Amino acid sequence: MSYPRKPAEPLDPQITSIQPGGGDVMEVELAWGKLRRWYLKTFRKGYVEAMSRVRRGTENKAPIEILDPRDVKFYRNLGGYSWDRKDDPFAWRDQLPFARPGLAELLVYGVLSFGWAGIAAWVVTRFDLPVWAKAIGWFIFTGLTVVGLLIVWFFRNPPRRIPEGDNLVVSPADGKLVHIEKITYDEYIGGPAVNIGIFLSIFNVHTNRTPIASRVIKVAYFKGKYLNALKPESAKVNEKLELSIQGTKAPFRPMVVRQIAGAIARRIVCWVRPDEEMPNGALFGMIKFGSRTELLLPDEPGLEIVAKIGEAVKGGSTLLARYPATPGE
């Protein structure tokens, strides 16, 4: 069977940045960006002019002034100005072993955790304190150090080997497969579907990847609650972002990836925009600090759900499902 090609829909008007729910660190980073732009326009006019000459696009669709690629970070999904990778002096940040959208949180929370841990250690070793006070000091040092290490671990972004072959569906997230449900009819899929739920603990990688080579059809954001992401009902009532995609190869299967906030995770990030094409296993977003990701896919005759309930999966590399070969393959 083959599916009709779907037209891309306009971006949800609620989505005004790659992180529609906002956040304190995001506000800090935007404030820093405003100061940085003042500095560049005042003291580095030559750099600003050079970046404007190699800039692509004819319209700034972001709510801020765009001087260099750093200003595009939160507004990439709006379109407008951009730079080729060869003209981007900050492209090296994509090669870091950490998720680029989380670098600010990594810096802020890391400095706070390790900084206060260092202060605690300095106080304990510098002053002649009672035994009980030293014990408390070392306890604080240990706790803050562990928190700092967890933050570093949380924002890691390891490379993944993507399975090759048509009709394969890879996991959109790291975590534990906790839910598989057959649905009689889904409007976007246009027929029966299978919903697969993956729980991401704070120890998992939290980037999201495309399950198939696909084109973005729709990006929709829904405000909501922050229930424990282990609960299936969290998918219905929690804050979430739905990425509706369609395969770029026949039979052009439609699928939906849902990024769902949890009790701790309240920062959903998605930087792709409607009509954008992505290869299989490509990074498209992340959910910060524990969450749930769901994948809705067509339930066709011969569909094999390879992964099992309780299995640990890895985004982009674990095979979730396999469709039978289409005629001509």
Coordinates of C-alpha atoms in Angstrom, one line a residue:
M1 CA 0.0 0.0 0.0
S2 CA 1.0 3.6 -0.5
Y3 CA 0.0 6.8 1.3
P4 CA -0.9 10.1 -0.4
R5 CA 1.7 12.8 -0.1
K6 CA 0.7 15.3 2.6
P7 CA 1.2 19.0 2.2
A8 CA 3.2 20.8 4.9
E9 CA 1.1 22.8 7.3
P10 CA 2.1 26.3 8.8
L11 CA 4.0 26.2 12.0
D12 CA 1.8 26.3 15.1
P13 CA 1.5 30.0 16.1
Q14 CA 2.2 29.0 19.7
I15 CA 5.7 28.0 18.7
T16 CA 7.8 31.1 18.7
S17 CA 11.1 29.4 19.4
I18 CA 12.7 26.0 19.5
Q19 CA 11.8 25.8 23.2
P20 CA 8.1 26.9 23.2
G21 CA 7.8 26.4 27.0
G22 CA 10.6 28.9 27.7
G23 CA 12.8 28.6 30.8
D24 CA 15.0 30.5 33.2
V25 CA 18.3 29.5 31.6
M26 CA 16.8 30.4 28.2
E27 CA 16.0 33.9 29.5
V28 CA 19.5 34.2 30.9
E29 CA 21.0 33.2 27.5
L30 CA 18.8 35.7 25.6
A31 CA 19.8 38.5 28.0
W32 CA 23.5 37.6 27.4
G33 CA 22.8 37.6 23.7
K34 CA 21.5 41.1 23.9
L35 CA 24.7 42.3 25.7
R36 CA 26.8 40.4 23.2
R37 CA 25.1 42.0 20.2
W38 CA 25.7 45.5 21.8
Y39 CA 29.4 44.6 22.2
L40 CA 29.7 43.4 18.6
K41 CA 28.0 46.4 17.1
T42 CA 30.1 48.8 19.2
F43 CA 33.5 47.2 19.1
R44 CA 33.5 44.7 16.3
K45 CA 31.8 46.4 13.4
G46 CA 34.0 44.7 10.9
Y47 CA 33.0 41.2 12.1
V48 CA 29.3 42.2 12.0
E49 CA 29.7 43.4 8.4
A50 CA 31.6 40.2 7.4
M51 CA 28.9 38.0 8.8
S52 CA 26.1 40.0 7.1
R53 CA 27.9 39.4 3.7
V54 CA 27.8 35.6 4.0
R55 CA 24.4 35.5 5.6
R56 CA 21.6 33.6 3.8
G57 CA 18.0 34.7 3.6
T58 CA 16.2 37.9 2.8
E59 CA 14.0 38.3 5.9
N60 CA 14.6 38.1 9.7
K61 CA 11.7 36.1 11.1
A62 CA 13.2 36.1 14.6
P63 CA 12.0 38.5 17.3
I64 CA 15.6 39.6 17.9
E65 CA 18.3 41.1 15.8
I66 CA 20.4 38.5 14.0
L67 CA 24.1 39.3 13.8
D68 CA 25.8 35.9 13.7
P69 CA 24.8 32.2 13.9
R70 CA 24.5 32.3 17.7
D71 CA 21.5 34.5 17.4
V72 CA 19.7 31.9 15.3
K73 CA 19.9 29.2 18.0
F74 CA 16.5 29.6 19.5
Y75 CA 14.8 30.7 16.3
R76 CA 16.0 28.2 13.7
N77 CA 12.6 26.7 13.3
L78 CA 11.1 30.0 12.2
G79 CA 13.2 30.2 9.0
G80 CA 14.7 33.5 7.9
Y81 CA 18.4 34.2 8.2
S82 CA 20.9 31.4 8.3
W83 CA 24.6 30.6 7.5
D84 CA 26.3 27.8 5.5
R85 CA 28.3 25.6 7.8
K86 CA 31.5 26.7 6.1
D87 CA 30.7 30.3 7.1
D88 CA 29.6 29.5 10.7
P89 CA 32.5 30.2 13.1
F90 CA 30.6 28.3 15.8
A91 CA 29.8 25.1 13.9
W92 CA 32.5 23.3 16.0
R93 CA 30.0 23.3 18.8
D94 CA 28.0 20.6 17.0
Q95 CA 31.0 18.3 17.3
L96 CA 31.1 18.5 21.1
P97 CA 29.9 15.3 22.9
F98 CA 27.0 17.3 24.4
A99 CA 23.6 18.3 23.0
R100 CA 24.1 21.9 21.7
P101 CA 20.7 23.1 22.9
G102 CA 21.7 22.2 26.4
L103 CA 25.1 23.8 26.5
A104 CA 23.8 26.8 28.4
E105 CA 22.2 24.6 31.1
L106 CA 25.3 22.5 31.2
L107 CA 27.4 25.7 31.8
V108 CA 25.0 27.3 34.3
Y109 CA 24.1 24.3 36.4
G110 CA 27.6 22.8 36.1
V111 CA 29.2 26.0 37.4
L112 CA 26.7 26.2 40.2
S113 CA 27.2 22.6 41.3
F114 CA 30.9 22.3 41.0
G115 CA 31.4 25.9 42.1
W116 CA 29.6 25.4 45.4
A117 CA 31.2 22.0 45.8
G118 CA 34.6 23.7 45.6
I119 CA 33.6 26.4 48.1
A120 CA 32.4 23.6 50.5
A121 CA 35.8 21.8 50.1
W122 CA 37.7 25.1 50.6
V123 CA 35.8 25.9 53.8
V124 CA 36.4 22.4 55.3
T125 CA 40.1 22.4 54.5
R126 CA 40.8 26.1 55.2
F127 CA 39.2 26.4 58.7
D128 CA 39.6 24.5 61.9
L129 CA 36.1 23.1 62.2
P130 CA 34.5 20.6 64.6
V131 CA 34.3 17.1 63.4
W132 CA 30.6 17.3 62.9
A133 CA 30.9 20.5 60.8
K134 CA 33.6 18.9 58.6
A135 CA 31.4 15.9 58.1
I136 CA 28.5 18.1 56.9
G137 CA 30.9 20.0 54.7
W138 CA 32.2 16.9 53.0
F139 CA 28.6 15.6 52.6
I140 CA 27.6 18.9 50.9
F141 CA 30.7 18.6 48.7
T142 CA 30.0 15.0 47.7
G143 CA 26.3 15.8 47.0
L144 CA 27.0 18.8 44.8
T145 CA 29.8 17.0 42.9
V146 CA 27.4 14.1 42.2
V147 CA 24.7 16.5 41.0
G148 CA 27.3 18.2 38.7
L149 CA 28.4 14.9 37.2
L150 CA 24.8 13.9 36.6
I151 CA 24.2 17.2 34.8
V152 CA 27.2 16.5 32.6
W153 CA 26.0 12.9 32.0
F154 CA 22.5 14.1 31.2
F155 CA 23.4 16.4 28.4
R156 CA 25.7 14.0 26.6
N157 CA 25.1 13.4 22.9
P158 CA 27.0 10.2 21.8
P159 CA 27.3 9.3 18.1
R160 CA 25.0 6.6 16.9
R161 CA 25.3 4.0 14.2
I162 CA 22.0 4.2 12.2
P163 CA 20.7 0.8 10.8
E164 CA 20.7 0.8 7.0
G165 CA 17.8 -0.5 5.0
D166 CA 14.3 0.5 3.8
N167 CA 11.2 -0.3 5.8
L168 CA 13.1 -0.1 9.2
V169 CA 11.8 2.1 12.0
V170 CA 14.4 3.1 14.6
S171 CA 13.8 4.4 18.1
P172 CA 13.2 8.2 18.4
A173 CA 14.7 8.2 21.9
D174 CA 16.8 6.5 24.5
G175 CA 15.1 4.9 27.4
K176 CA 12.9 2.0 28.4
L177 CA 10.0 0.8 26.2
V178 CA 7.0 0.9 28.6
H179 CA 3.9 0.9 26.3
I180 CA 2.7 -0.7 23.1
E181 CA -0.9 0.0 22.1
K182 CA -2.8 -0.8 18.9
I183 CA -5.2 1.9 17.8
T184 CA -8.2 1.2 15.6
Y185 CA -8.0 4.4 13.7
D186 CA -5.9 7.5 13.8
E187 CA -6.8 10.6 11.7
Y188 CA -3.3 11.6 10.7
I189 CA -2.2 8.1 9.9
G190 CA -5.4 7.5 8.0
G191 CA -6.0 4.1 9.4
P192 CA -5.0 1.7 12.2
A193 CA -1.9 2.5 14.1
V194 CA 0.5 1.4 16.8
N195 CA 1.6 3.7 19.6
I196 CA 4.9 3.0 21.2
G197 CA 5.9 4.7 24.5
I198 CA 9.4 5.2 25.8
F199 CA 10.3 6.5 29.3
L200 CA 13.4 8.5 29.6
S201 CA 14.9 8.6 33.1
I202 CA 17.4 11.3 34.2
F203 CA 20.2 8.8 33.4
N204 CA 19.3 8.5 29.7
V205 CA 20.5 10.5 26.7
H206 CA 17.7 13.0 26.1
T207 CA 18.1 13.9 22.5
N208 CA 15.4 12.9 20.0
R209 CA 16.0 11.4 16.5
T210 CA 13.9 10.7 13.5
P211 CA 12.5 7.1 13.2
I212 CA 12.7 7.1 9.4
A213 CA 14.0 9.3 6.6
S214 CA 11.2 11.9 6.5
R215 CA 9.7 15.3 5.7
V216 CA 8.2 17.4 8.4
I217 CA 4.4 17.9 7.8
K218 CA 3.3 19.6 11.0
V219 CA 4.7 20.8 14.3
A220 CA 2.2 21.4 17.1
Y221 CA 2.6 22.4 20.7
F222 CA 0.2 21.6 23.5
K223 CA 0.4 23.1 27.0
G224 CA -0.5 20.8 29.9
K225 CA 0.4 19.2 33.2
Y226 CA 3.6 17.6 34.4
L227 CA 2.6 14.1 35.6
N228 CA 5.1 11.4 36.1
A229 CA 6.1 10.4 32.6
L230 CA 5.9 6.7 33.5
K231 CA 2.1 7.0 33.5
P232 CA 0.4 6.4 30.1
E233 CA -2.1 9.1 30.8
S234 CA 0.8 11.6 30.9
A235 CA 0.7 11.5 27.1
K236 CA -2.8 12.9 27.1
V237 CA -2.6 15.6 29.7
N238 CA 1.1 16.7 30.0
E239 CA 2.8 19.4 28.0
K240 CA 3.9 18.0 24.7
L241 CA 5.1 18.7 21.2
E242 CA 3.9 16.6 18.3
L243 CA 6.1 16.2 15.2
S244 CA 4.0 14.8 12.3
I245 CA 6.3 13.5 9.5
Q246 CA 6.0 11.5 6.3
G247 CA 8.5 9.1 4.8
T248 CA 10.5 10.6 1.8
K249 CA 10.5 7.2 0.1
A250 CA 7.5 5.0 -1.1
P251 CA 5.2 4.1 0.4
F252 CA 5.5 7.5 2.2
R253 CA 4.4 6.3 5.6
P254 CA 3.1 9.0 7.9
M255 CA 4.3 8.9 11.5
V256 CA 4.0 11.1 14.6
V257 CA 6.7 11.6 17.3
R258 CA 5.5 13.1 20.6
Q259 CA 7.9 14.8 23.0
I260 CA 6.2 14.7 26.4
A261 CA 7.2 16.6 29.5
G262 CA 7.4 14.8 32.8
A263 CA 7.4 15.6 36.5
I264 CA 11.0 16.9 36.2
A265 CA 11.4 17.6 32.5
R266 CA 9.6 20.8 31.6
R267 CA 11.7 22.0 28.7
I268 CA 10.8 20.5 25.3
V269 CA 13.1 21.5 22.4
C270 CA 12.4 20.9 18.7
W271 CA 14.4 22.9 16.1
V272 CA 12.9 21.6 12.8
R273 CA 10.2 23.3 10.7
P274 CA 7.5 22.2 8.3
D275 CA 8.6 21.0 4.9
E276 CA 12.1 20.3 6.2
E277 CA 13.6 16.9 5.2
M278 CA 15.7 14.8 7.5
P279 CA 17.6 11.5 7.1
N280 CA 16.9 8.5 9.2
G281 CA 18.1 8.8 12.8
A282 CA 18.7 12.6 12.5
L283 CA 18.7 14.7 15.6
F284 CA 15.7 17.0 15.7
G285 CA 15.2 17.9 19.4
M286 CA 15.5 17.0 23.0
I287 CA 13.6 17.0 26.3
K288 CA 15.5 18.3 29.3
F289 CA 15.6 16.4 32.6
G290 CA 13.5 13.2 32.3
S291 CA 10.5 12.6 30.1
R292 CA 8.6 10.4 27.7
T293 CA 8.7 10.0 23.9
E294 CA 6.0 8.3 21.9
L295 CA 6.0 7.1 18.3
L296 CA 2.8 6.5 16.3
L297 CA 3.2 4.4 13.2
P298 CA 0.9 2.8 10.7
D299 CA -0.3 -0.7 11.6
E300 CA 0.0 -2.5 8.3
P301 CA -0.3 -6.2 7.5
G302 CA 3.1 -7.8 8.1
L303 CA 4.3 -5.1 10.5
E304 CA 6.8 -6.6 13.0
I305 CA 7.3 -4.8 16.3
V306 CA 10.9 -5.9 17.1
A307 CA 11.4 -4.3 20.4
K308 CA 9.6 -5.6 23.5
I309 CA 8.1 -4.1 26.6
G310 CA 10.8 -3.5 29.2
E311 CA 13.6 -3.4 26.7
A312 CA 16.2 -0.6 26.9
V313 CA 16.4 1.2 23.6
K314 CA 18.7 3.8 22.1
G315 CA 17.6 6.7 19.8
G316 CA 18.6 6.2 16.2
S317 CA 20.2 2.8 16.6
T318 CA 17.7 0.4 18.2
L319 CA 15.3 -1.2 15.7
L320 CA 11.8 -0.7 16.9
A321 CA 9.8 -2.1 14.0
R322 CA 10.1 -3.6 10.6
Y323 CA 7.7 -3.4 7.6
P324 CA 7.6 -6.1 4.9
A325 CA 9.4 -5.2 1.7
T326 CA 7.4 -3.3 -0.8
P327 CA 7.0 -4.6 -4.4
G328 CA 10.0 -3.9 -6.5
E329 CA 12.5 -4.0 -3.6

